[in-house]
Amino acid sequence: MAEPFPWRAAIHTGLCTLRLPPEVFWALSPLEFAAMAGAFAPAEGFPTRAALDDLMTRFPDR
């Protein structure tokens, strides 16, 4: 069974977080809204062990 659309979260994101005027929010396509809300942003990765070791060497705790 499909989950219901999260209207409360979408409206909060559009009107409160993005501060869109209601007429702009309601005129957006789902794809436009998803892009504005960050759904297509690249995922931030974790540093590799080698990268962490390099940072620890360059910036040691004092």
PDB file of C-alpha atoms in Angstrom:
ATOM      1  CA  MET A   1       0.000   0.000   0.000  1.00  0.00           C
ATOM      2  CA  ALA A   2       1.310   3.443  -0.920  1.00  0.00           C
ATOM      3  CA  GLU A   3       2.004   6.021   1.766  1.00  0.00           C
ATOM      4  CA  PRO A   4      -0.206   9.118   1.657  1.00  0.00           C
ATOM      5  CA  PHE A   5       1.403  12.275   0.334  1.00  0.00           C
ATOM      6  CA  PRO A   6       3.011  14.232   3.205  1.00  0.00           C
ATOM      7  CA  TRP A   7       1.029  17.440   2.690  1.00  0.00           C
ATOM      8  CA  ARG A   8       1.869  18.911   6.089  1.00  0.00           C
ATOM      9  CA  ALA A   9       5.625  18.558   5.492  1.00  0.00           C
ATOM     10  CA  ALA A  10       5.371  19.824   1.911  1.00  0.00           C
ATOM     11  CA  ILE A  11       3.370  22.899   2.895  1.00  0.00           C
ATOM     12  CA  HIS A  12       5.724  23.633   5.790  1.00  0.00           C
ATOM     13  CA  THR A  13       8.762  23.298   3.521  1.00  0.00           C
ATOM     14  CA  GLY A  14       7.282  25.460   0.783  1.00  0.00           C
ATOM     15  CA  LEU A  15       5.735  28.210   2.879  1.00  0.00           C
ATOM     16  CA  CYS A  16       7.973  28.281   5.961  1.00  0.00           C
ATOM     17  CA  THR A  17      11.396  26.951   4.987  1.00  0.00           C
ATOM     18  CA  LEU A  18      11.530  28.224   1.394  1.00  0.00           C
ATOM     19  CA  ARG A  19       9.264  31.194   2.226  1.00  0.00           C
ATOM     20  CA  LEU A  20       7.391  30.935  -1.054  1.00  0.00           C
ATOM     21  CA  PRO A  21       4.235  32.989  -1.518  1.00  0.00           C
ATOM     22  CA  PRO A  22       1.216  30.639  -1.553  1.00  0.00           C
ATOM     23  CA  GLU A  23       0.438  31.350  -5.217  1.00  0.00           C
ATOM     24  CA  VAL A  24       3.989  30.363  -6.198  1.00  0.00           C
ATOM     25  CA  PHE A  25       3.931  27.249  -4.003  1.00  0.00           C
ATOM     26  CA  TRP A  26       0.650  25.996  -5.466  1.00  0.00           C
ATOM     27  CA  ALA A  27       1.772  26.734  -9.040  1.00  0.00           C
ATOM     28  CA  LEU A  28       4.881  24.531  -8.781  1.00  0.00           C
ATOM     29  CA  SER A  29       4.980  21.120 -10.376  1.00  0.00           C
ATOM     30  CA  PRO A  30       5.983  18.256  -8.059  1.00  0.00           C
ATOM     31  CA  LEU A  31       9.324  18.059  -9.883  1.00  0.00           C
ATOM     32  CA  GLU A  32       9.988  21.786  -9.415  1.00  0.00           C
ATOM     33  CA  PHE A  33       9.073  21.594  -5.736  1.00  0.00           C
ATOM     34  CA  ALA A  34      11.305  18.564  -5.181  1.00  0.00           C
ATOM     35  CA  ALA A  35      14.228  20.357  -6.833  1.00  0.00           C
ATOM     36  CA  MET A  36      13.701  23.484  -4.724  1.00  0.00           C
ATOM     37  CA  ALA A  37      13.440  21.402  -1.545  1.00  0.00           C
ATOM     38  CA  GLY A  38      16.785  19.715  -2.248  1.00  0.00           C
ATOM     39  CA  ALA A  39      15.610  16.269  -3.291  1.00  0.00           C
ATOM     40  CA  PHE A  40      18.168  16.123  -6.102  1.00  0.00           C
ATOM     41  CA  ALA A  41      21.148  17.507  -4.188  1.00  0.00           C
ATOM     42  CA  PRO A  42      24.166  15.230  -4.242  1.00  0.00           C
ATOM     43  CA  ALA A  43      24.550  13.126  -1.134  1.00  0.00           C
ATOM     44  CA  GLU A  44      27.416  14.142   1.068  1.00  0.00           C
ATOM     45  CA  GLY A  45      29.805  11.272   1.541  1.00  0.00           C
ATOM     46  CA  PHE A  46      31.944  10.397   4.506  1.00  0.00           C
ATOM     47  CA  PRO A  47      35.702  10.828   4.219  1.00  0.00           C
ATOM     48  CA  THR A  48      37.737   7.701   3.617  1.00  0.00           C
ATOM     49  CA  ARG A  49      40.137   6.500   6.284  1.00  0.00           C
ATOM     50  CA  ALA A  50      43.037   7.809   4.167  1.00  0.00           C
ATOM     51  CA  ALA A  51      41.439  11.252   3.882  1.00  0.00           C
ATOM     52  CA  LEU A  52      40.802  11.329   7.630  1.00  0.00           C
ATOM     53  CA  ASP A  53      44.408  10.300   8.352  1.00  0.00           C
ATOM     54  CA  ASP A  54      45.618  13.070   6.016  1.00  0.00           C
ATOM     55  CA  LEU A  55      43.492  15.674   7.805  1.00  0.00           C
ATOM     56  CA  MET A  56      44.698  14.464  11.197  1.00  0.00           C
ATOM     57  CA  THR A  57      48.320  14.765  10.023  1.00  0.00           C
ATOM     58  CA  ARG A  58      47.835  18.243   8.569  1.00  0.00           C
ATOM     59  CA  PHE A  59      45.756  19.551  11.477  1.00  0.00           C
ATOM     60  CA  PRO A  60      46.843  17.740  14.659  1.00  0.00           C
ATOM     61  CA  ASP A  61      45.075  18.365  17.940  1.00  0.00           C
ATOM     62  CA  ARG A  62      47.167  20.470  20.234  1.00  0.00           C
TER      63      ARG A  62
END
